[in-house]
Short mmCIF file of C-alpha atoms in Angstrom, two decimals:
data_model
loop_
_atom_site.label_atom_id
_atom_site.label_comp_id
_atom_site.label_asym_id
_atom_site.label_seq_id
_atom_site.Cartn_x
_atom_site.Cartn_y
_atom_site.Cartn_z
CA MET A 1 5.28 -63.28 16.42
CA ALA A 2 3.22 -61.06 18.70
CA ASN A 3 -0.51 -61.77 18.99
CA VAL A 4 -2.67 -59.47 21.08
CA GLY A 5 -5.38 -60.11 18.44
CA TYR A 6 -3.90 -57.65 15.91
CA SER A 7 -4.40 -58.26 12.16
CA LYS A 8 -1.34 -58.59 9.99
CA LYS A 9 -2.00 -55.27 8.55
CA VAL A 10 -1.94 -53.54 11.98
CA MET A 11 1.38 -55.27 12.77
CA GLU A 12 2.70 -54.22 9.43
CA HIS A 13 1.74 -50.58 10.06
CA PHE A 14 3.13 -50.85 13.58
CA MET A 15 6.49 -52.27 12.30
CA HIS A 16 6.72 -49.95 9.24
CA PRO A 17 4.57 -46.74 10.06
CA ARG A 18 4.07 -44.37 7.18
CA ASN A 19 4.64 -40.57 7.47
CA VAL A 20 6.14 -40.50 10.94
CA GLY A 21 7.57 -37.08 11.83
CA VAL A 22 7.04 -33.35 12.08
CA ILE A 23 6.21 -30.68 9.42
CA GLU A 24 7.73 -27.40 10.43
CA ASN A 25 5.19 -24.53 10.03
CA PRO A 26 2.33 -26.90 8.99
CA ASP A 27 -0.82 -25.50 7.48
CA GLY A 28 -2.78 -27.49 9.92
CA TYR A 29 -2.04 -29.09 13.27
CA GLY A 30 -4.19 -31.42 15.42
CA LYS A 31 -3.52 -33.10 18.73
CA VAL A 32 -5.91 -35.48 20.62
CA GLY A 33 -5.65 -37.83 23.51
CA ASN A 34 -4.24 -37.65 27.02
CA PRO A 35 -1.08 -39.18 28.35
CA VAL A 36 -2.92 -40.35 31.54
CA CYS A 37 -5.01 -42.61 29.24
CA GLY A 38 -1.93 -43.74 27.40
CA ASP A 39 -2.64 -42.30 23.99
CA VAL A 40 -1.53 -38.95 22.51
CA MET A 41 -1.57 -38.33 18.71
CA GLU A 42 -0.64 -35.30 16.69
CA ILE A 43 -1.02 -34.73 13.03
CA PHE A 44 0.60 -32.07 10.87
CA ILE A 45 -0.65 -31.23 7.38
CA THR A 46 0.48 -29.24 4.37
CA VAL A 47 -2.44 -28.08 2.18
CA LYS A 48 -2.42 -26.74 -1.41
CA ASP A 49 -5.65 -25.71 -3.11
CA ASP A 50 -7.47 -27.53 -0.38
CA ILE A 51 -5.73 -30.85 -1.10
CA ILE A 52 -3.58 -32.39 1.57
CA THR A 53 -0.21 -32.62 -0.12
CA ASP A 54 1.86 -33.74 2.87
CA ILE A 55 0.93 -35.22 6.28
CA LYS A 56 3.06 -36.44 9.28
CA PHE A 57 2.19 -37.86 12.59
CA ARG A 58 3.71 -38.58 16.03
CA THR A 59 2.03 -40.89 18.51
CA PHE A 60 2.49 -41.99 22.19
CA GLY A 61 0.44 -45.19 22.62
CA CYS A 62 0.03 -48.85 21.89
CA GLY A 63 0.26 -50.90 18.78
CA SER A 64 -3.16 -49.94 17.51
CA ALA A 65 -2.60 -46.27 18.30
CA ILE A 66 0.55 -46.24 16.15
CA ALA A 67 -0.96 -48.31 13.35
CA THR A 68 -4.18 -46.16 13.08
CA SER A 69 -2.12 -43.01 12.98
CA SER A 70 -0.07 -44.49 10.18
CA MET A 71 -3.15 -45.58 8.28
CA VAL A 72 -5.01 -42.37 8.61
CA THR A 73 -2.12 -40.48 7.11
CA GLU A 74 -2.01 -42.88 4.24
CA ILE A 75 -5.71 -42.59 3.56
CA ALA A 76 -5.75 -38.74 3.84
CA LYS A 77 -2.60 -38.00 1.81
CA GLY A 78 -3.71 -36.50 -1.61
CA LYS A 79 -7.29 -36.04 -0.62
CA HIS A 80 -9.34 -32.92 -0.69
CA ILE A 81 -9.99 -31.61 2.85
CA ASP A 82 -13.68 -32.00 2.51
CA GLU A 83 -13.20 -35.72 1.69
CA ALA A 84 -10.63 -36.09 4.40
CA LEU A 85 -13.11 -34.79 6.88
CA LYS A 86 -15.38 -37.66 6.04
CA ILE A 87 -12.76 -40.28 7.07
CA THR A 88 -14.23 -41.95 10.15
CA ARG A 89 -12.59 -44.12 12.93
CA GLY A 90 -14.57 -47.01 11.50
CA ASP A 91 -12.85 -46.41 8.05
CA VAL A 92 -9.46 -46.45 9.63
CA ALA A 93 -10.23 -49.68 11.53
CA SER A 94 -11.66 -51.49 8.49
CA GLU A 95 -8.70 -50.42 6.33
CA LEU A 96 -6.53 -52.16 8.92
CA ASP A 97 -8.65 -55.36 8.62
CA GLY A 98 -10.25 -54.57 12.04
CA LEU A 99 -9.08 -53.79 15.54
CA PRO A 100 -9.70 -55.83 18.79
CA ALA A 101 -12.97 -54.76 20.42
CA GLN A 102 -11.30 -53.13 23.41
CA LYS A 103 -9.08 -51.01 21.20
CA MET A 104 -11.87 -49.55 19.02
CA HIS A 105 -12.54 -46.71 21.42
CA CYS A 106 -9.37 -45.78 23.24
CA SER A 107 -6.68 -46.33 20.56
CA ASN A 108 -8.58 -45.24 17.45
CA LEU A 109 -8.30 -41.51 17.74
CA ALA A 110 -6.24 -40.96 14.61
CA ALA A 111 -9.28 -39.73 12.50
CA ASP A 112 -10.03 -37.24 15.32
CA ALA A 113 -6.54 -35.88 15.15
CA LEU A 114 -6.78 -35.54 11.41
CA HIS A 115 -10.06 -33.68 11.70
CA GLU A 116 -8.53 -31.33 14.27
CA ALA A 117 -5.71 -30.53 11.90
CA ILE A 118 -8.14 -29.71 9.06
CA LYS A 119 -10.25 -27.49 11.42
CA ASP A 120 -6.95 -25.77 12.33
CA TYR A 121 -6.16 -25.26 8.69
CA LYS A 122 -9.66 -23.84 7.95
CA SER A 123 -9.58 -21.45 10.86
CA LYS A 124 -6.18 -20.22 9.88
CA LYS A 125 -7.40 -19.83 6.30
CA GLN A 126 -10.34 -17.63 7.52
CA GLN A 127 -8.08 -15.42 9.45
CA LYS A 128 -5.96 -14.66 6.41
CA MET B 1 18.29 -65.14 16.06
CA SER B 2 16.58 -67.62 18.27
CA LYS B 3 13.80 -66.84 20.65
CA ILE B 4 14.64 -65.23 24.01
CA TYR B 5 11.72 -65.84 26.36
CA LEU B 6 11.85 -63.36 29.30
CA ASP B 7 8.34 -63.69 30.56
CA HIS B 8 8.74 -66.39 33.19
CA ALA B 9 6.53 -64.51 35.73
CA SER B 10 3.50 -65.01 33.30
CA SER B 11 4.17 -68.61 32.37
CA MET B 12 7.04 -71.07 32.54
CA PRO B 13 7.65 -73.81 30.05
CA MET B 14 7.10 -77.24 31.58
CA ASP B 15 10.45 -78.79 32.58
CA ALA B 16 11.05 -81.90 30.27
CA ARG B 17 11.91 -83.97 33.39
CA VAL B 18 8.53 -83.02 34.88
CA PHE B 19 6.70 -83.98 31.78
CA GLU B 20 8.56 -87.35 31.54
CA PHE B 21 7.76 -88.02 35.28
CA ALA B 22 3.96 -87.16 35.05
CA LYS B 23 3.38 -88.35 31.53
CA PRO B 24 1.93 -91.88 32.52
CA TYR B 25 -0.91 -90.11 34.34
CA LEU B 26 -2.19 -88.56 31.14
CA MET B 27 -2.99 -91.91 29.60
CA ALA B 28 -1.91 -95.26 30.96
CA SER B 29 -2.54 -94.43 34.68
CA HIS B 30 -5.85 -92.79 34.20
CA GLY B 31 -7.40 -93.70 37.55
CA ASN B 32 -9.65 -91.53 39.65
CA PRO B 33 -8.01 -91.27 43.11
CA SER B 34 -11.42 -91.73 44.70
CA SER B 35 -11.91 -95.20 43.13
CA LEU B 36 -11.12 -98.09 45.36
CA HIS B 37 -9.92 -100.43 42.74
CA SER B 38 -6.18 -100.88 41.89
CA VAL B 39 -6.22 -98.32 39.06
CA GLY B 40 -7.72 -95.71 41.36
CA LEU B 41 -5.27 -96.54 44.21
CA GLN B 42 -2.39 -96.15 41.92
CA ALA B 43 -3.56 -92.55 41.09
CA LYS B 44 -4.20 -91.85 44.80
CA GLN B 45 -0.74 -93.00 45.74
CA ALA B 46 0.76 -90.63 43.03
CA VAL B 47 -1.28 -87.75 44.40
CA GLU B 48 -0.08 -88.49 48.03
CA GLU B 49 3.58 -88.71 46.84
CA SER B 50 3.13 -85.23 45.33
CA ARG B 51 1.70 -83.94 48.50
CA SER B 52 4.76 -85.08 50.39
CA LYS B 53 6.98 -83.40 47.94
CA ILE B 54 5.10 -80.09 48.15
CA SER B 55 5.24 -80.28 51.99
CA GLU B 56 8.93 -80.81 51.96
CA PHE B 57 9.42 -78.04 49.51
CA ILE B 58 8.00 -75.47 51.92
CA HIS B 59 9.02 -77.22 55.14
CA ALA B 60 5.51 -77.85 56.34
CA GLU B 61 4.67 -79.88 59.38
CA ASN B 62 3.34 -82.82 57.45
CA GLU B 63 1.80 -83.64 54.09
CA SER B 64 -1.73 -83.33 55.15
CA THR B 65 -1.28 -79.56 55.37
CA ILE B 66 -1.41 -79.47 51.54
CA ILE B 67 -4.66 -79.09 49.60
CA PHE B 68 -4.43 -79.33 45.81
CA THR B 69 -6.49 -76.90 43.72
CA GLY B 70 -6.97 -76.10 40.11
CA GLY B 71 -4.35 -73.28 40.26
CA ALA B 72 -3.17 -70.39 42.29
CA THR B 73 -6.25 -68.24 41.69
CA GLU B 74 -8.34 -70.92 43.27
CA ALA B 75 -5.97 -71.36 46.16
CA ASN B 76 -6.11 -67.63 46.79
CA ASN B 77 -9.92 -67.53 46.71
CA LEU B 78 -10.08 -70.59 49.05
CA ALA B 79 -7.55 -68.89 51.51
CA VAL B 80 -9.27 -65.58 51.59
CA LYS B 81 -13.01 -66.42 51.45
CA GLY B 82 -12.59 -69.85 53.17
CA ALA B 83 -10.71 -68.38 56.10
CA ALA B 84 -12.89 -65.18 56.47
CA LEU B 85 -16.19 -66.99 56.26
CA ARG B 86 -15.19 -69.94 58.53
CA ASN B 87 -14.12 -67.46 61.32
CA ILE B 88 -16.91 -64.95 61.00
CA THR B 89 -17.78 -65.43 64.67
CA ALA B 90 -14.15 -64.31 65.70
CA GLY B 91 -14.51 -61.12 63.64
CA LYS B 92 -15.44 -59.60 60.34
CA ALA B 93 -12.24 -57.64 59.44
CA VAL B 94 -9.60 -58.60 56.85
CA VAL B 95 -6.41 -56.82 55.76
CA ALA B 96 -4.44 -57.02 52.47
CA SER B 97 -1.52 -55.20 50.95
CA VAL B 98 -2.50 -52.97 48.04
CA ILE B 99 -0.15 -54.88 45.66
CA GLU B 100 -1.70 -58.22 45.92
CA HIS B 101 -2.63 -60.22 42.89
CA MET B 102 -6.24 -59.77 41.57
CA SER B 103 -7.07 -63.31 42.87
CA VAL B 104 -6.60 -61.92 46.39
CA LEU B 105 -7.91 -58.37 45.85
CA ASN B 106 -11.18 -59.34 44.17
CA PRO B 107 -12.23 -61.91 46.75
CA MET B 108 -11.38 -59.24 49.35
CA LYS B 109 -13.70 -56.78 47.55
CA GLU B 110 -16.43 -59.39 47.52
CA LEU B 111 -16.01 -59.82 51.22
CA GLN B 112 -16.32 -56.11 51.56
CA LYS B 113 -19.62 -56.08 49.71
CA ASN B 114 -20.77 -58.68 52.13
CA GLY B 115 -20.25 -56.61 55.19
CA PHE B 116 -16.56 -57.32 56.02
CA SER B 117 -14.26 -54.41 56.93
CA VAL B 118 -11.47 -54.52 54.53
CA THR B 119 -8.25 -52.57 54.91
CA PHE B 120 -5.65 -52.21 52.17
CA ILE B 121 -2.20 -51.42 53.30
CA PRO B 122 -0.04 -49.14 51.18
CA VAL B 123 3.59 -49.82 50.08
CA ASP B 124 6.57 -47.56 49.80
CA SER B 125 8.13 -46.47 46.38
CA THR B 126 10.12 -49.74 46.42
CA GLY B 127 6.97 -51.85 47.01
CA ILE B 128 7.71 -52.81 50.73
CA VAL B 129 4.51 -52.94 52.80
CA ASP B 130 4.22 -50.12 55.26
CA LEU B 131 4.57 -52.02 58.57
CA LYS B 132 3.42 -49.22 60.74
CA LYS B 133 0.12 -48.86 58.88
CA LEU B 134 -0.21 -52.60 58.95
CA GLU B 135 0.16 -52.62 62.72
CA GLY B 136 -2.35 -49.78 62.99
CA ALA B 137 -4.92 -51.59 60.84
CA LEU B 138 -4.98 -54.79 62.83
CA THR B 139 -7.62 -55.29 65.46
CA LYS B 140 -8.84 -58.26 67.48
CA ASN B 141 -11.47 -58.67 64.85
CA THR B 142 -8.90 -59.19 62.03
CA VAL B 143 -9.41 -62.83 61.04
CA LEU B 144 -7.21 -62.68 58.01
CA THR B 145 -4.20 -60.67 56.80
CA THR B 146 -2.77 -61.42 53.31
CA VAL B 147 0.60 -60.19 52.09
CA MET B 148 2.42 -61.71 49.18
CA TYR B 149 5.94 -63.18 49.65
CA ALA B 150 7.21 -61.28 46.61
CA ASN B 151 5.52 -59.26 43.94
CA ASN B 152 5.27 -60.55 40.42
CA GLU B 153 5.30 -57.23 38.65
CA ILE B 154 8.17 -55.40 40.54
CA GLY B 155 9.98 -58.31 42.06
CA THR B 156 10.09 -56.86 45.53
CA ILE B 157 10.43 -59.39 48.44
CA GLU B 158 8.30 -58.55 51.58
CA PRO B 159 9.57 -58.96 55.08
CA ILE B 160 7.31 -61.88 55.84
CA ARG B 161 8.81 -62.81 59.13
CA GLU B 162 8.38 -59.34 60.51
CA ILE B 163 4.89 -59.13 59.07
CA SER B 164 4.00 -62.51 60.71
CA LYS B 165 5.00 -61.15 64.12
CA ILE B 166 2.95 -58.07 63.67
CA VAL B 167 -0.04 -59.93 62.39
CA HIS B 168 -0.12 -62.56 65.16
CA GLU B 169 0.16 -59.93 67.95
CA LYS B 170 -3.45 -59.00 67.32
CA GLY B 171 -4.89 -60.79 64.26
CA LEU B 172 -5.79 -64.40 63.66
CA TYR B 173 -4.28 -65.71 60.44
CA LEU B 174 -1.57 -64.70 57.96
CA HIS B 175 -2.08 -65.77 54.32
CA VAL B 176 0.85 -65.50 51.93
CA ASP B 177 0.68 -65.71 48.20
CA ALA B 178 4.09 -67.25 47.32
CA VAL B 179 3.37 -67.77 43.61
CA ALA B 180 6.20 -65.41 42.38
CA ALA B 181 8.68 -66.29 45.25
CA ALA B 182 8.39 -70.13 45.30
CA GLY B 183 11.23 -71.85 43.54
CA ARG B 184 13.25 -68.59 43.51
CA ILE B 185 13.92 -68.04 47.25
CA PRO B 186 13.70 -70.54 50.08
CA ILE B 187 10.29 -70.64 51.90
CA ASP B 188 9.88 -72.23 55.32
CA VAL B 189 6.31 -71.86 56.48
CA GLN B 190 7.09 -72.74 60.10
CA LYS B 191 10.04 -70.51 60.58
CA ASP B 192 8.39 -67.74 58.46
CA GLY B 193 5.14 -68.01 60.74
CA ILE B 194 2.81 -68.53 57.90
CA ASP B 195 -0.78 -69.96 58.36
CA LEU B 196 -1.85 -70.30 54.79
CA LEU B 197 0.38 -70.23 51.67
CA THR B 198 -0.56 -70.26 48.03
CA LEU B 199 1.58 -72.09 45.38
CA SER B 200 1.23 -72.46 41.57
CA SER B 201 2.50 -75.36 39.56
CA ASN B 202 3.05 -73.43 36.39
CA ASP B 203 5.39 -70.95 38.28
CA LEU B 204 7.64 -73.95 39.21
CA TYR B 205 8.00 -75.28 35.65
CA GLY B 206 5.27 -77.68 36.33
CA PRO B 207 2.04 -78.17 34.23
CA GLN B 208 -0.65 -75.50 34.03
CA GLY B 209 -3.95 -76.12 35.84
CA ALA B 210 -2.58 -77.19 39.28
CA GLY B 211 -1.98 -75.21 42.53
CA ALA B 212 -1.85 -75.83 46.17
CA LEU B 213 -2.81 -74.26 49.47
CA TYR B 214 -0.81 -74.96 52.65
CA ILE B 215 -3.02 -74.88 55.72
CA LYS B 216 -1.22 -74.89 59.03
CA PRO B 217 -2.50 -77.55 61.34
CA GLY B 218 -5.21 -76.14 63.48
CA VAL B 219 -6.14 -73.37 61.06
CA LYS B 220 -9.91 -73.23 60.47
CA ILE B 221 -11.10 -72.75 57.03
CA GLN B 222 -14.13 -73.74 54.90
CA SER B 223 -14.62 -74.76 51.32
CA VAL B 224 -15.68 -72.36 48.65
CA LEU B 225 -16.29 -75.06 46.14
CA LEU B 226 -18.91 -77.73 47.24
CA GLY B 227 -19.22 -81.21 45.76
CA GLY B 228 -17.91 -84.78 46.30
CA GLY B 229 -15.54 -83.79 49.19
CA GLN B 230 -12.18 -84.40 47.74
CA GLU B 231 -9.14 -82.85 49.33
CA ARG B 232 -10.51 -83.17 52.95
CA GLY B 233 -13.68 -81.53 51.73
CA LEU B 234 -11.84 -78.27 50.92
CA ARG B 235 -11.66 -78.69 47.18
CA SER B 236 -14.27 -80.92 45.69
CA GLY B 237 -13.82 -82.15 42.14
CA THR B 238 -11.86 -85.01 40.59
CA GLU B 239 -8.25 -84.36 41.06
CA ASN B 240 -6.09 -83.27 38.06
CA VAL B 241 -3.75 -86.17 38.64
CA PHE B 242 -1.30 -85.26 35.86
CA GLY B 243 -1.10 -81.73 37.01
CA ILE B 244 -0.71 -82.64 40.69
CA VAL B 245 2.03 -85.30 39.97
CA GLY B 246 3.80 -82.74 37.76
CA MET B 247 3.53 -80.06 40.26
CA GLY B 248 5.08 -82.32 42.99
CA GLU B 249 8.02 -83.29 40.70
CA ALA B 250 8.55 -79.62 39.71
CA ALA B 251 8.70 -78.64 43.41
CA HIS B 252 11.08 -81.51 44.10
CA ILE B 253 13.42 -80.28 41.27
CA ALA B 254 13.05 -76.68 42.36
CA GLN B 255 14.01 -77.60 45.93
CA LYS B 256 17.17 -79.51 44.82
CA GLU B 257 18.29 -76.91 42.20
CA MET B 258 17.12 -73.56 43.65
CA ASN B 259 20.30 -72.41 45.32
CA ARG B 260 22.49 -73.21 42.31
CA GLU B 261 20.02 -71.81 39.80
CA SER B 262 19.37 -68.57 41.75
CA SER B 263 23.04 -68.03 42.10
CA ARG B 264 23.46 -68.53 38.35
CA LEU B 265 20.61 -66.13 37.47
CA LEU B 266 21.54 -63.34 39.84
CA PRO B 267 24.66 -62.00 37.89
CA ILE B 268 22.63 -62.38 34.61
CA ARG B 269 19.84 -60.23 36.17
CA ASP B 270 22.34 -57.64 37.48
CA ARG B 271 23.93 -57.35 34.12
CA LEU B 272 20.64 -56.78 32.42
CA ILE B 273 19.68 -54.19 34.96
CA THR B 274 23.11 -52.36 34.53
CA GLU B 275 22.93 -52.46 30.74
CA ILE B 276 19.24 -51.44 30.40
CA LEU B 277 19.62 -48.54 32.89
CA LYS B 278 22.15 -47.00 30.51
CA ILE B 279 19.17 -45.98 28.35
CA ASP B 280 18.41 -42.35 28.88
CA GLN B 281 15.33 -41.76 31.27
CA SER B 282 15.00 -45.37 32.26
CA TYR B 283 14.36 -46.44 35.83
CA LEU B 284 14.19 -49.67 37.79
CA THR B 285 10.81 -50.42 39.36
CA GLY B 286 10.68 -52.29 42.70
CA HIS B 287 13.32 -52.73 45.29
CA PRO B 288 16.95 -52.53 44.17
CA LEU B 289 18.15 -55.21 46.68
CA GLN B 290 15.24 -56.96 48.24
CA ARG B 291 14.08 -58.39 44.96
CA LEU B 292 13.67 -61.85 43.27
CA PRO B 293 16.86 -63.17 41.65
CA HIS B 294 15.23 -63.55 38.29
CA HIS B 295 13.32 -60.32 38.15
CA ALA B 296 14.31 -57.02 36.33
CA SER B 297 11.53 -54.48 35.83
CA PHE B 298 11.75 -51.01 34.33
CA ARG B 299 9.95 -48.00 33.16
CA PHE B 300 10.86 -45.68 30.27
CA SER B 301 9.60 -42.18 29.98
CA TYR B 302 7.49 -41.02 26.98
CA ILE B 303 6.62 -44.45 25.53
CA GLU B 304 3.89 -47.08 26.04
CA GLY B 305 4.29 -50.65 27.26
CA GLU B 306 2.23 -52.49 24.73
CA SER B 307 4.33 -50.96 21.97
CA ILE B 308 7.46 -51.95 23.86
CA LEU B 309 6.20 -55.51 24.13
CA LEU B 310 5.29 -55.67 20.38
CA ASN B 311 8.54 -54.08 19.29
CA MET B 312 10.68 -56.46 21.46
CA ASP B 313 8.71 -59.34 19.88
CA MET B 314 10.01 -58.20 16.51
CA TYR B 315 13.48 -59.21 17.87
CA ASP B 316 11.88 -62.47 19.06
CA ILE B 317 12.26 -61.40 22.70
CA GLN B 318 9.17 -61.99 24.81
CA VAL B 319 8.63 -59.43 27.67
CA SER B 320 5.73 -58.29 29.79
CA THR B 321 4.36 -54.89 30.62
CA GLY B 322 2.02 -53.26 33.25
CA SER B 323 0.56 -50.89 30.69
CA ALA B 324 -3.19 -50.30 30.61
CA CYS B 325 -3.30 -51.06 26.89
CA SER B 326 -2.14 -54.60 27.46
CA SER B 327 -4.79 -55.40 30.08
CA LYS B 328 -8.32 -56.48 29.78
CA THR B 329 -9.43 -53.74 32.04
CA LEU B 330 -7.58 -50.97 30.29
CA GLU B 331 -6.33 -49.75 33.65
CA PRO B 332 -2.60 -49.45 34.24
CA SER B 333 -1.11 -51.85 36.77
CA HIS B 334 -2.32 -51.24 40.27
CA VAL B 335 1.14 -52.24 41.56
CA LEU B 336 2.85 -49.48 39.60
CA LEU B 337 0.26 -46.88 40.73
CA ALA B 338 0.76 -48.15 44.30
CA ILE B 339 4.48 -47.54 44.22
CA GLY B 340 3.63 -43.93 43.33
CA LEU B 341 3.99 -43.83 39.50
CA LYS B 342 1.84 -41.44 37.65
CA HIS B 343 -0.54 -43.02 35.08
CA GLU B 344 1.68 -41.85 32.14
CA GLU B 345 4.74 -43.29 33.87
CA ALA B 346 2.99 -46.61 34.59
CA HIS B 347 2.18 -46.96 30.92
CA GLY B 348 5.83 -47.24 29.94
CA SER B 349 6.78 -50.33 31.97
CA MET B 350 8.74 -53.43 30.80
CA VAL B 351 9.16 -56.54 32.96
CA LEU B 352 11.84 -59.09 32.18
CA THR B 353 11.70 -62.44 34.23
CA ILE B 354 14.52 -64.72 33.31
CA GLY B 355 14.72 -68.53 33.86
CA ARG B 356 16.28 -71.87 33.26
CA SER B 357 16.77 -71.16 29.46
CA THR B 358 18.43 -67.78 29.99
CA THR B 359 22.14 -67.38 29.72
CA MET B 360 24.62 -64.53 30.07
CA ASP B 361 24.88 -64.41 26.23
CA ASP B 362 21.35 -63.20 26.13
CA VAL B 363 22.14 -60.01 27.92
CA GLU B 364 23.76 -58.24 24.93
CA PRO B 365 20.96 -58.87 22.37
CA VAL B 366 18.32 -58.00 24.91
CA SER B 367 19.95 -54.79 25.97
CA LYS B 368 20.58 -53.86 22.34
CA ALA B 369 16.97 -54.60 21.48
CA SER B 370 15.61 -52.69 24.54
CA ASN B 371 17.69 -49.63 23.53
CA GLU B 372 16.69 -49.75 19.94
CA THR B 373 13.01 -50.23 20.94
CA VAL B 374 13.03 -47.31 23.26
CA GLN B 375 14.74 -45.08 20.76
CA ARG B 376 12.34 -45.99 17.91
CA LEU B 377 9.28 -45.48 19.94
CA ARG B 378 10.46 -42.26 21.43
CA LYS B 379 11.21 -40.90 17.90
CA MET B 380 7.59 -41.43 17.16
CA SER B 381 6.36 -39.99 20.46
CA PRO B 382 5.14 -36.43 20.79
CA MET B 383 5.95 -36.63 24.57
CA SER B 384 9.68 -36.98 24.10
CA GLN B 385 9.78 -34.03 21.71
CA GLU B 386 8.11 -31.93 24.17
CA TRP B 387 10.74 -32.97 26.69
CA ARG B 388 13.62 -32.16 24.29
CA LYS B 389 12.34 -28.68 23.59
#
């Protein structure tokens, strides 16, 4: 089995990622990363009464980029947006039983993508 | 499904015949070749036999041209720094192709810090060194030029004989890193016009931890590792007798079997390339014809190489990638950038290097797994969706 220093949980999320895909007309959309660096993540959310009722992601990147995206959607689903905004990169990594040191920075952008999606939702809501 | 190992460029399994041959030197024949008693002499004799085998393998003038080292990285360091520093009175300029291995490039950069003029020669989109630029870079002060025989990441074979002619018109020595090429294509240091040549045991199905540097008679070089003066004073330290004996036998076997084995691998490699290039937006990297017979390297748009590697491993197929995310430096492969790929293109690379365990029966499961891997990752990728729009 592959071993680039990934935990079993990272590999499990890589092999069976949760919530992959697109939400048409999402209430919030966030995209972070840069293809030049090798990681791009986007998150789509559906929000009802400030609760994230549905969430999907798409990711271009390495094993940890895919696993962290999958994990952050799992953590955020069903949460109030204020709670979801408190989810940090560190939370995602520890829920995955850790990430290799060199992956902590570059491939752990999933929480940022979630925050962007929530900000997008909030600004759309204000415009209404 | 059983394991299909397609990462022979990273490490080859030791040949069982090599292990059988060298095994006594792990335990029973434990002598230090420098000892004068019978146990030491036995070890010394085994090392010298190995030296002869390596010398024959590359068609060297004689066995004393071969210096054993602790691996190819050490041999490259010895060649680059040893030749440059020893010949400093003849000039302080060195030249290297931009696609050299890090164990050549980093010593070159160290020379640069220490006042040497270093010129890196670009390659074309297939990985062939630009001979005009090479010619233009050489001066009477160029003491060392280094170009690899073939590249490990893209499989491209360099025109070494032409390069040798160009180098020797103005410059002093030509060093060739033959780690990827040795055992795959014939090497004749005399006919090729090579002054220094690096070999790795592990890339010949020999044990890890052994390498060799060929030094043409008359070539002046100094040690970079000082100590008790083993290996004509050029590589101090007690010899790794097991590694050296194994390397000699591995080279001997490679020499006997190379033609037959390479003819066996060639159609397998070509089938793999044909099948994998059927995948949408897939491209061969490296030269289509001037390439090593065991080497098939690709890039796929919109996906990333470490994910490809991990996904292929789920099918129990081991591959390699030049992606940044798989490297310690988090930089994409300098070789893929040198052939003109953009960063995002270089991220999506997959390298297959086949070997003695590979058969034609492996082609179908590997092609199928490659296709499924690319499709699965593209489905997840925001990049491919943008492209479809």
